[in-house]
CSV table of C-alpha atoms in Angstrom, one decimal:
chain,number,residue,atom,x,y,z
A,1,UNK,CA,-16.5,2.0,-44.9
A,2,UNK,CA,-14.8,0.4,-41.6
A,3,UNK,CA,-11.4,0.0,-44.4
A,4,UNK,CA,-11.6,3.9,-43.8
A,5,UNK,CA,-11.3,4.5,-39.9
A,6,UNK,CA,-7.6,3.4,-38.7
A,7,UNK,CA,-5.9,0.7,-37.2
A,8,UNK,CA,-5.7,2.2,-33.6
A,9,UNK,CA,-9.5,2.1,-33.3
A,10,UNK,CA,-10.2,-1.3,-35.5
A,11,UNK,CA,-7.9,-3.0,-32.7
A,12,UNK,CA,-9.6,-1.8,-29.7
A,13,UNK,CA,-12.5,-4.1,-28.6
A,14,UNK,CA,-15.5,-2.8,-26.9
A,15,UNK,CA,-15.8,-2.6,-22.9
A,16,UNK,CA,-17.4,-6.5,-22.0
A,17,UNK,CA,-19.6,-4.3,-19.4
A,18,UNK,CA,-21.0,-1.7,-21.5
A,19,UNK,CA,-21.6,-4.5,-24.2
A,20,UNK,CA,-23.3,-6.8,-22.0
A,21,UNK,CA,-25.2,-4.1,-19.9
A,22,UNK,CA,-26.2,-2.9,-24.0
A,23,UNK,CA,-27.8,-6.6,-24.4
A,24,UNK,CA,-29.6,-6.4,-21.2
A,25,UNK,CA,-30.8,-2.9,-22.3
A,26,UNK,CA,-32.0,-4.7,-25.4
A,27,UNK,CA,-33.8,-7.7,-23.9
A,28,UNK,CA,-35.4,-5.5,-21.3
A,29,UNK,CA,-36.8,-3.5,-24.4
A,30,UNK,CA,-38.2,-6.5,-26.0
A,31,UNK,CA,-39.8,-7.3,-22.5
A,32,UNK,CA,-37.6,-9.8,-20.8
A,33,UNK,CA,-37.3,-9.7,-17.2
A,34,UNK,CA,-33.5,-9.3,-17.0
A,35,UNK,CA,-31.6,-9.3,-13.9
A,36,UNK,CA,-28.6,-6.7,-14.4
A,37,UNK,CA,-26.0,-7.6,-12.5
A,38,UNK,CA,-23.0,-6.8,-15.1
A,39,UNK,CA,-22.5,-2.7,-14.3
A,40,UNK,CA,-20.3,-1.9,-11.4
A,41,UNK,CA,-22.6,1.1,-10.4
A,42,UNK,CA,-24.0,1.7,-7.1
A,43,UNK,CA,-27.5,1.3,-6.6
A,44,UNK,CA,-28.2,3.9,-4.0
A,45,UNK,CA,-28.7,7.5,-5.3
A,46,UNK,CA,-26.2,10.2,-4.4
A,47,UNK,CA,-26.1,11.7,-0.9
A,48,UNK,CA,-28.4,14.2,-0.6
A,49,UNK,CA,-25.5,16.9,1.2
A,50,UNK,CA,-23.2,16.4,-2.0
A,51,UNK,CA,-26.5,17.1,-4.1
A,52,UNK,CA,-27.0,20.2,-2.1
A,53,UNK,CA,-23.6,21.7,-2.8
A,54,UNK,CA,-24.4,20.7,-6.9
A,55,UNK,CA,-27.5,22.7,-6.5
A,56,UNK,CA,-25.5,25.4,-4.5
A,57,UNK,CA,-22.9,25.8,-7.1
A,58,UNK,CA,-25.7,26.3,-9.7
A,59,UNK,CA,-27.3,29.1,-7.9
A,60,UNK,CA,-24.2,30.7,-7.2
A,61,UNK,CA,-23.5,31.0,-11.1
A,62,UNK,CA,-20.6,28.3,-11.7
A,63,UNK,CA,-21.3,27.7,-15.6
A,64,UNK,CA,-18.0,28.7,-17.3
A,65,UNK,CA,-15.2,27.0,-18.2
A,66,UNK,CA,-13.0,25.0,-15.4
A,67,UNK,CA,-8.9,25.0,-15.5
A,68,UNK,CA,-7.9,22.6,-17.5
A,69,UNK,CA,-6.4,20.0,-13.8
A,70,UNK,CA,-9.2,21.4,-11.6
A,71,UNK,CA,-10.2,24.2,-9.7
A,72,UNK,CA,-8.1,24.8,-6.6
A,73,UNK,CA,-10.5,24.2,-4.1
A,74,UNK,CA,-11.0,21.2,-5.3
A,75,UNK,CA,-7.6,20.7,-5.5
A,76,UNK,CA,-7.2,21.6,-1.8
A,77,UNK,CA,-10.3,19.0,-1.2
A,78,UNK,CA,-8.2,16.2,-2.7
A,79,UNK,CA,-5.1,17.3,-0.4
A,80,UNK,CA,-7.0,17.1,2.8
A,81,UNK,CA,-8.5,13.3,1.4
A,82,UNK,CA,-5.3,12.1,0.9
A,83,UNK,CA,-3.3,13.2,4.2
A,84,UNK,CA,-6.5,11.8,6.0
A,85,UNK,CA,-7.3,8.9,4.4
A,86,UNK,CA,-3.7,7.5,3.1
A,87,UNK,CA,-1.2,9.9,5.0
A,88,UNK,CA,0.1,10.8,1.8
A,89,UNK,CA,1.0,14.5,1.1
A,90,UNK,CA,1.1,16.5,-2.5
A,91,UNK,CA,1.0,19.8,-3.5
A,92,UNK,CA,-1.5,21.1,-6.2
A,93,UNK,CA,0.9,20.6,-9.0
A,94,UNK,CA,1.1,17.0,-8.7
A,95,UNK,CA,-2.4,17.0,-8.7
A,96,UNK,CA,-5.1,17.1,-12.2
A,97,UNK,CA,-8.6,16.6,-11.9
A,98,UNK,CA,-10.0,14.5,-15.0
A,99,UNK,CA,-13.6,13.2,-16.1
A,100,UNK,CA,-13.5,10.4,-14.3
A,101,UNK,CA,-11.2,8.3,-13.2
A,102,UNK,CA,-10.6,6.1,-16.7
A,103,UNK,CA,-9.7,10.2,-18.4
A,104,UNK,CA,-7.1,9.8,-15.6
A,105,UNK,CA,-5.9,6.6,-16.0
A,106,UNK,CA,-5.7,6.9,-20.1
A,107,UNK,CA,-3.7,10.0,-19.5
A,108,UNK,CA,-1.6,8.5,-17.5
A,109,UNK,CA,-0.7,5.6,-20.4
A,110,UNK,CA,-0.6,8.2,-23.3
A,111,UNK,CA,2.2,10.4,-21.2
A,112,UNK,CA,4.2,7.6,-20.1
A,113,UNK,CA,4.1,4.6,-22.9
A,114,UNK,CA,6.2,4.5,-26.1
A,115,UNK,CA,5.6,1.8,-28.6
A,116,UNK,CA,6.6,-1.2,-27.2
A,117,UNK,CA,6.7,-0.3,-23.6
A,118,UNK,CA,4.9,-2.8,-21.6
A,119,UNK,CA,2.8,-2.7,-18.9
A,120,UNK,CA,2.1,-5.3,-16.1
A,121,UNK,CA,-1.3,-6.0,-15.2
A,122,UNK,CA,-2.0,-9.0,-12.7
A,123,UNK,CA,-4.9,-10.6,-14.0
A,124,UNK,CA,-8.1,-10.5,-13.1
A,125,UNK,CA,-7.6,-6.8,-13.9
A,126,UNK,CA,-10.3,-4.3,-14.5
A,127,UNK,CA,-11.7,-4.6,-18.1
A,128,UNK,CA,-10.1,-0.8,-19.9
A,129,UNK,CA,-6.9,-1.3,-18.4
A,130,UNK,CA,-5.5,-3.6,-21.3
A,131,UNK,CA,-7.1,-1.4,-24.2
A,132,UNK,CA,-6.0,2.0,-22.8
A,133,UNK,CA,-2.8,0.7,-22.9
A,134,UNK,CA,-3.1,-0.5,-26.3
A,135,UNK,CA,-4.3,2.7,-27.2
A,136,UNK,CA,-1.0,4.1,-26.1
A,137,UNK,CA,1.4,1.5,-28.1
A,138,UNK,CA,2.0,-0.4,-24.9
A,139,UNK,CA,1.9,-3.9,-24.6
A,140,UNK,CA,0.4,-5.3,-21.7
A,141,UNK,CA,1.5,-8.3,-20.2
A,142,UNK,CA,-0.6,-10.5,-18.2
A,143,UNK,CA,0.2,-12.4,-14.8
A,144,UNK,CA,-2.4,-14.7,-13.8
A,145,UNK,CA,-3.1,-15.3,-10.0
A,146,UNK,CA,-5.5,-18.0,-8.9
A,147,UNK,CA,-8.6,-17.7,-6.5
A,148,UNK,CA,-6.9,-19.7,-4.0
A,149,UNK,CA,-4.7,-16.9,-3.7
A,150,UNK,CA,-7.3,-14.5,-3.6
A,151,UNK,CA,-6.2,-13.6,-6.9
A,152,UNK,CA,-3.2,-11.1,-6.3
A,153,UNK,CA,-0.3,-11.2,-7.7
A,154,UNK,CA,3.3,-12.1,-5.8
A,155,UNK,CA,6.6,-10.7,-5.4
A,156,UNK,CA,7.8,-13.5,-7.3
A,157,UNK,CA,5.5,-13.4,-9.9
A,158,UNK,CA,6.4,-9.5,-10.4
A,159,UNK,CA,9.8,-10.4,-10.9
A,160,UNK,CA,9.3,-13.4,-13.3
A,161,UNK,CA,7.5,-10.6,-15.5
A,162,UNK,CA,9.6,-7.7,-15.6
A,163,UNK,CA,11.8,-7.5,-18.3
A,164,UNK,CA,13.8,-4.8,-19.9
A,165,UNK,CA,10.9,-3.2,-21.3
A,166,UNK,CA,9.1,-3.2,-18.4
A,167,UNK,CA,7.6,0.4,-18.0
A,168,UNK,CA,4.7,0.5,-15.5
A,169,UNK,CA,2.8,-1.8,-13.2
A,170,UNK,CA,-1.0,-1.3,-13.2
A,171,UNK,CA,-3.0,-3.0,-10.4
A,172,UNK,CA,-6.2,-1.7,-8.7
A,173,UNK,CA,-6.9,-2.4,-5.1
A,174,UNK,CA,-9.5,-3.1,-3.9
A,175,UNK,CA,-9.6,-5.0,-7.3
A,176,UNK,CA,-12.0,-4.7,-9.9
A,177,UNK,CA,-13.4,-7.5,-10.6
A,178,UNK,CA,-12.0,-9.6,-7.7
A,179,UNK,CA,-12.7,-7.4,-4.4
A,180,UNK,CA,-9.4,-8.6,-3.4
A,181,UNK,CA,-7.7,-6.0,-0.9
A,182,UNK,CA,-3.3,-6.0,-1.3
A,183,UNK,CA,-2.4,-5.7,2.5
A,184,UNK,CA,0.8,-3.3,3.4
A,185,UNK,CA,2.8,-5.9,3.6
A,186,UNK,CA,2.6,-7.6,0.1
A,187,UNK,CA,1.9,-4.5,-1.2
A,188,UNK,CA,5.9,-3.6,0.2
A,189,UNK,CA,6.7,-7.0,-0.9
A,190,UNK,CA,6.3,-6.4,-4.7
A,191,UNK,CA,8.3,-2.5,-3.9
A,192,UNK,CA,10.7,-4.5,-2.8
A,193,UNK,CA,11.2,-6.1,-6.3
A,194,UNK,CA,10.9,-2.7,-8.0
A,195,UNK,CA,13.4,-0.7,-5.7
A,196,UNK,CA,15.7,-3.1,-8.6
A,197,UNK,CA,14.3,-2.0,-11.3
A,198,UNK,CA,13.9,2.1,-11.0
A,199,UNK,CA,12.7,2.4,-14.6
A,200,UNK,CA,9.1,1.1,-13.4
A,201,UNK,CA,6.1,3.5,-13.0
A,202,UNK,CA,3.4,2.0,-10.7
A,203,UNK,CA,-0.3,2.5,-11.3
A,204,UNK,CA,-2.4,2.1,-8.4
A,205,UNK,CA,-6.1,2.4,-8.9
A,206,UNK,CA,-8.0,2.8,-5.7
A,207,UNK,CA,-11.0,3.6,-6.7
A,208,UNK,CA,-13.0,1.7,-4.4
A,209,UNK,CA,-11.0,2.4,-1.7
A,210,UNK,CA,-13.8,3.1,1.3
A,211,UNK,CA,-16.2,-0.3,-0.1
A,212,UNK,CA,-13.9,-2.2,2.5
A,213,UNK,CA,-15.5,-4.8,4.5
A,214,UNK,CA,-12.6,-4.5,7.0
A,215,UNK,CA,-10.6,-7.7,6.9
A,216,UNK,CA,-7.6,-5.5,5.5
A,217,UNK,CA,-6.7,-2.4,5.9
A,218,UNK,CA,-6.3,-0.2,2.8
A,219,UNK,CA,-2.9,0.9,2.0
A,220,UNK,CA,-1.5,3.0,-1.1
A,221,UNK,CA,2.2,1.7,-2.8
A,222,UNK,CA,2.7,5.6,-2.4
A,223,UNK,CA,3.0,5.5,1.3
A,224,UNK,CA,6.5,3.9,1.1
A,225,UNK,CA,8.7,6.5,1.0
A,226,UNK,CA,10.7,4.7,-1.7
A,227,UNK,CA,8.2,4.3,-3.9
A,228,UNK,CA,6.3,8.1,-3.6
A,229,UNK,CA,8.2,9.4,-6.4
A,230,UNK,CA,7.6,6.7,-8.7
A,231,UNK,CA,3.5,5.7,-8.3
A,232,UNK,CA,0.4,7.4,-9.5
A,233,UNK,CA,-2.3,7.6,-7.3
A,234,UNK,CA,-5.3,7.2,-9.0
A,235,UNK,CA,-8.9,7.5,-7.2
A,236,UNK,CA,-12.7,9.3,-7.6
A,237,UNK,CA,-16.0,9.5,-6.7
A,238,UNK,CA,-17.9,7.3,-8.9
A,239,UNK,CA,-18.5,4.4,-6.5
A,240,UNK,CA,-18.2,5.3,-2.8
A,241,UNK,CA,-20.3,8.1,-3.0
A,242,UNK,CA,-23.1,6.9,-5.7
A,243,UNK,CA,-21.7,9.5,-8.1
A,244,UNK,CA,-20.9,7.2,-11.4
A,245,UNK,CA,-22.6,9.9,-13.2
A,246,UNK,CA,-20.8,13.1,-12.1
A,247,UNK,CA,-17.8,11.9,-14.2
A,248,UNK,CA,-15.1,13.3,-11.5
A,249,UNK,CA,-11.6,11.7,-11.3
A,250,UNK,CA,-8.5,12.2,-10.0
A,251,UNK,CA,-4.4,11.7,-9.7
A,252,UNK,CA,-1.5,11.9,-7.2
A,253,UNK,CA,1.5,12.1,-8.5
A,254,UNK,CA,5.0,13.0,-9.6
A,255,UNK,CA,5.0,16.2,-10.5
A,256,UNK,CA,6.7,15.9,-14.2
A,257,UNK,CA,3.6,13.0,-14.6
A,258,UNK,CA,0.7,15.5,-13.7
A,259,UNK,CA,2.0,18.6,-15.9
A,260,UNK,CA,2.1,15.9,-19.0
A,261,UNK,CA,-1.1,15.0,-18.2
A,262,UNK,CA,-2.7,18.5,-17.9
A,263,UNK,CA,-0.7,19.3,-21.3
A,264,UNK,CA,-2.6,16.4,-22.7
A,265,UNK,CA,-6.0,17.0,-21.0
A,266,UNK,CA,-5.7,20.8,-22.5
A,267,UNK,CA,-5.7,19.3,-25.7
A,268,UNK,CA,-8.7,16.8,-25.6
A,269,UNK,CA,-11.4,17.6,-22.8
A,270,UNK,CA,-10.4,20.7,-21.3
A,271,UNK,CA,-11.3,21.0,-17.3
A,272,UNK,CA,-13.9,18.8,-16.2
A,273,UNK,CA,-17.4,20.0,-15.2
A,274,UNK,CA,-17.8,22.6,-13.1
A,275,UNK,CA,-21.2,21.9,-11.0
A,276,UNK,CA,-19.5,18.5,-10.4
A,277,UNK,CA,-16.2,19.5,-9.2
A,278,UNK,CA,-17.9,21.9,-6.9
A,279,UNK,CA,-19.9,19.1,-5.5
A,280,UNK,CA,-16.9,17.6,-5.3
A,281,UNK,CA,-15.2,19.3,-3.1
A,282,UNK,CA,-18.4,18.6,-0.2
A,283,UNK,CA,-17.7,14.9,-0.5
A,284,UNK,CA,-14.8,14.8,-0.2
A,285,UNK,CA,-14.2,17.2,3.0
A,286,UNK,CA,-17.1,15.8,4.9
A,287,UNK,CA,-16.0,12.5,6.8
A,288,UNK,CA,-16.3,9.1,4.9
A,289,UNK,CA,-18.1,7.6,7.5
A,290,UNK,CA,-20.7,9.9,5.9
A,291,UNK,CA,-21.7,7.1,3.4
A,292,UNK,CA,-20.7,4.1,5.5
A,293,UNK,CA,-24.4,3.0,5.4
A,294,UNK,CA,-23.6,2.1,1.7
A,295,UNK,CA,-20.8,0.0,2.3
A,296,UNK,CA,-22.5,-1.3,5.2
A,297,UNK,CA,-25.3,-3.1,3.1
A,298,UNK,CA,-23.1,-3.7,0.2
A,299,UNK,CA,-21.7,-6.2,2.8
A,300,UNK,CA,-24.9,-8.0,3.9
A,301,UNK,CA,-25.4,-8.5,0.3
A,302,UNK,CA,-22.2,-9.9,-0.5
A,303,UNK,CA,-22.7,-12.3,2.7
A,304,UNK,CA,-25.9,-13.4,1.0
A,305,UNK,CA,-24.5,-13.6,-2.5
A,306,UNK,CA,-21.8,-15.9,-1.7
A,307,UNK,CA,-24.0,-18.1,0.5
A,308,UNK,CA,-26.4,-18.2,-2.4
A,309,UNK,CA,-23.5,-19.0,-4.6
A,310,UNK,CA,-22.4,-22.1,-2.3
A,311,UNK,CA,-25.3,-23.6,-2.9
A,312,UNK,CA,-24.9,-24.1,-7.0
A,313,UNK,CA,-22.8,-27.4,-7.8
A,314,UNK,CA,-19.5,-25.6,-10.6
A,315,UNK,CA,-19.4,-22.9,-8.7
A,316,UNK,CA,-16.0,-21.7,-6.7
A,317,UNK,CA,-16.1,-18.7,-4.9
A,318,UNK,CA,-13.6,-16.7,-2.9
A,319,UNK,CA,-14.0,-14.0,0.0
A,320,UNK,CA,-13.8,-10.7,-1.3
A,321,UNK,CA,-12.8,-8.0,0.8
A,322,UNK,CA,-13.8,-4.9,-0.6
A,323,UNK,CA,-15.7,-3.4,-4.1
A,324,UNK,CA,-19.3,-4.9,-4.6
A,325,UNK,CA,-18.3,-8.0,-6.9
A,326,UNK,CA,-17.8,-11.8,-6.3
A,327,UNK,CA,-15.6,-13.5,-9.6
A,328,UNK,CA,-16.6,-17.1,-9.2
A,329,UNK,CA,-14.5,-19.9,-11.0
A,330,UNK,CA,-17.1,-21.5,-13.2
A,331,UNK,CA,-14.6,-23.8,-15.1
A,332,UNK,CA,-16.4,-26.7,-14.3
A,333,UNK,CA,-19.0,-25.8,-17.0
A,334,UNK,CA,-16.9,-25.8,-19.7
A,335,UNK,CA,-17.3,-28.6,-22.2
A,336,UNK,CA,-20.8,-29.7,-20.7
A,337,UNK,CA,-24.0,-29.1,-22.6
A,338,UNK,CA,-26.6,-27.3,-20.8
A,339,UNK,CA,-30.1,-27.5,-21.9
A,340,UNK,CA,-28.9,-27.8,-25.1
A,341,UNK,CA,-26.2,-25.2,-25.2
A,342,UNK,CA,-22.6,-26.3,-25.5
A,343,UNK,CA,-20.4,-24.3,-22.5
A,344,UNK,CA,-17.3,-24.1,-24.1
A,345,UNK,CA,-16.0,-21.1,-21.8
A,346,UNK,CA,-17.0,-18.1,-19.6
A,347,UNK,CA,-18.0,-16.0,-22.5
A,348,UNK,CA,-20.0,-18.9,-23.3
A,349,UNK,CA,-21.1,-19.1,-19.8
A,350,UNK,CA,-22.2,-15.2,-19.2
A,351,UNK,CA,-24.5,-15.7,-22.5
A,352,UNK,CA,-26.0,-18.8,-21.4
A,353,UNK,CA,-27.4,-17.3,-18.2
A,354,UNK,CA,-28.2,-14.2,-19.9
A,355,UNK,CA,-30.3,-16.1,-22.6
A,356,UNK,CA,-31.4,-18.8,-20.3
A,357,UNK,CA,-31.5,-17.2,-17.2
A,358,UNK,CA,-32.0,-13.3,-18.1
A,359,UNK,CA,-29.5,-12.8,-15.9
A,360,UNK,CA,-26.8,-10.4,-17.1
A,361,UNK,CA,-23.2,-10.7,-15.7
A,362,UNK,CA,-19.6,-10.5,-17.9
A,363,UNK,CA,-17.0,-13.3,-19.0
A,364,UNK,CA,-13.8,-13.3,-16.7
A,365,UNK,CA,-12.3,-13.1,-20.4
A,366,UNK,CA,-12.6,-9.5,-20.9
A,367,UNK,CA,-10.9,-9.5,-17.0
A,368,UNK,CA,-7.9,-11.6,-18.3
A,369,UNK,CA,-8.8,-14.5,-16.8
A,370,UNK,CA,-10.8,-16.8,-18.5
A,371,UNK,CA,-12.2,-19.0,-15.8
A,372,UNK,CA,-14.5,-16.8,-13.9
A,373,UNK,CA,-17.5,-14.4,-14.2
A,374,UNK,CA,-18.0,-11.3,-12.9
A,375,UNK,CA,-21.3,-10.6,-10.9
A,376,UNK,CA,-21.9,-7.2,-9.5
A,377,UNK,CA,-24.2,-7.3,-6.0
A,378,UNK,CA,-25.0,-3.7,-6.4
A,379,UNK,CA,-28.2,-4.8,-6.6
A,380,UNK,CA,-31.3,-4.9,-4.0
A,381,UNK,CA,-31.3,-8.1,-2.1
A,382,UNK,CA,-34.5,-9.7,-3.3
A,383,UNK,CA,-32.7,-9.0,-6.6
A,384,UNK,CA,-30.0,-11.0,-5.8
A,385,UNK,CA,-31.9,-13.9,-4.5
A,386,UNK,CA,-34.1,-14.1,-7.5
A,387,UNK,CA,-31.3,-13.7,-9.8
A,388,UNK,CA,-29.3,-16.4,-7.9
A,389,UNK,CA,-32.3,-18.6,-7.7
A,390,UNK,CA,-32.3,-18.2,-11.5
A,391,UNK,CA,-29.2,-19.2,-11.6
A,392,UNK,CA,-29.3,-22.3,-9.8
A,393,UNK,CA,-32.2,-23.4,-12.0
A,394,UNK,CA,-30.7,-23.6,-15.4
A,395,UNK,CA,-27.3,-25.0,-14.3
């Protein structure tokens, strides 16, 4: 009966992370040792103070319905994160408060695209970005950067792109799947191409904004005064503070933006959860350096990952500088045979070492670039070396 369900849905295709972490799930369950390194989720648990406030917030009888863009503590929580972390200021109108930060980001899409509209997305680009547009009518338009350019995209290459359907420009720094950090000055490099072109909305995703190993600073696109009124700020809790299950996201921006989105939110999800946004509000007024131990190992293993990775003949890797994820070039598999197996690209690739390896990780395809691989190093470190080890054995 698929003929029945309708062409909005038939053309979306399924997140490449949930489907390969799925597969793992599978294998596991038929009792193969897999290796999971294809979800970008934390491995630590939550911090036990933010817990606290969750248990708090139960005990003090928070069970009923939420507004619809958040309460306004919470609210008041996000104002203090954002003038002390990015020196950026908003009231509580420009703010809503979604479940999670991809409810906030497909908001943002549904408000702002029309049929046709398109959307630039510098490639490798986080895996929903080019279905929730598609979702929305838009068309997204890929820009492909290379790995000797630590995969972000130029002020030329923005320009080259735009076009007089150009809507929004959606980038997330650090980047999903490429840890690569945009530094403040080619991040005011490519505002410098849109102060010509007004009509464009920016979407910046920072998400994993404290994972930061240090080499750049982070910076927001709405920290230039030029482009404030223009750019959605778009961040959560899922990954710096081990809370991918607490389902709490968040937006800055214009003010017209954020009442469309709360219009739209009132209409499909209501306010978000209500033990969670309380719980909420504790991480994000107590200091960041609060979970600095996280983001602190995540870089040992990353140092170990990549010298692991050195050591396998095909495979290219880059520095990243923030996020937990290392998106190796692998194209010099493709068109070899491996024990049997003909590579013919990195979809090809991922299932080879899940099959051969039971090692799961995701094709740079469902990243827009076709390339690389994704693997996540939220993962212990004797993880790691066995699944690198692995690795190194079949290829």
């Amino acid at each position: 009966m698929s003929n029945q369900l309708s062409d909005r849905i038939n053309s979306v295709t399924p997140s490449a992370t949930l489907e390969m972490a799925a597969k793992a799930r599978e294998l596991r369950a038929s009792g193969k040792d897999i290796i999971g390194l294809s979800l970008g989720e934390p491995d630590f648990n939550t911090p036990d103070y933010i817990k606290d406030a969750a248990i708090q917030a139960v005990n003090d009888g928070y069970n009923s319905y939420t507004p619809v863009d958040g309460y306004l503590e919470l609210k008041n929580a996000i104002i203090t994160k954002f003038k002390r972390d990015n020196k950026l200021s908003y009231e509580p109108s420009q703010l809503v408060v979604s479940t999670g930060a991809k409810q906030a980001l497909y908001n943002v899409a549904q408000v702002c695209l029309n049929k046709g509209d398109e959307v630039i997305l510098p490639c490798p680009y986080w895996v929903s970005y080019s279905d929730i547009v598609k979702l929305a009518d838009g068309v997204p338009v890929e820009v492909p950067t290379s790995i000797e350019n630590d995969f972000k995209m130029t002020a030329a290459q923005l320009e080259a792109a735009i076009t007089p359907k150009t809507k929004m420009l959606w980038y997330s720094s650090p980047c999903n799947p490429s840890g690569s950090i945009y530094s403040k000055d080619e991040l005011r490099a490519l505002a410098d191409v849109l102060q010509k072109h007004p009509q464009i909305i920016v979407v910046s995703d920072e998400i994993y904004e404290h994972i930061n190993y240090g080499v750049t600073a982070h910076s927001s696109m709405a920290q230039f005064e030029d482009m404030y009124d223009r750019t959605v700020t778009v961040n959560g809790v899922a990954k710096a503070f081990a809370m991918t299950g607490w389902r709490i996201g968040y937006i800055g921006a214009p003010a017209y933006i954020a009442r469309a989105c709360n219009k739209l939110q009132g209409q499909v999800t209501s306010g978000a959860n209500c033990i969670a946004q309380r719980a909420v509000i504790t991480a994000l007024l107590e200091s960041p350096n609060r979970v600095q131990y996280m983001i602190d190992e995540f870089k040992i293993r990353r140092e170990l990952i990549l010298e692991l990775l050195n050591g396998i003949d095909g495979f290219k890797c880059n520095e990243p500088e923030g996020a937990f994820y290392v998106f190796p070039d692998v194209s010099a598999f493709f068109g070899k045979t491996l024990n049997g197996t003909k590579i013919n690209n990195a979809s090809d690739f991922a299932m080879y070492l899940l099959e051969n390896a039971n090692v799961a990780t995701v094709t740079g395809d469902a990243f827009g670039n076709p390339n690389g691989i994704r693997i996540s190093y939220a993962a212990s470190q004797d993880e790691i070396k066995e699944a690198v080890s692995r690795i190194k054995a079949v290829v």
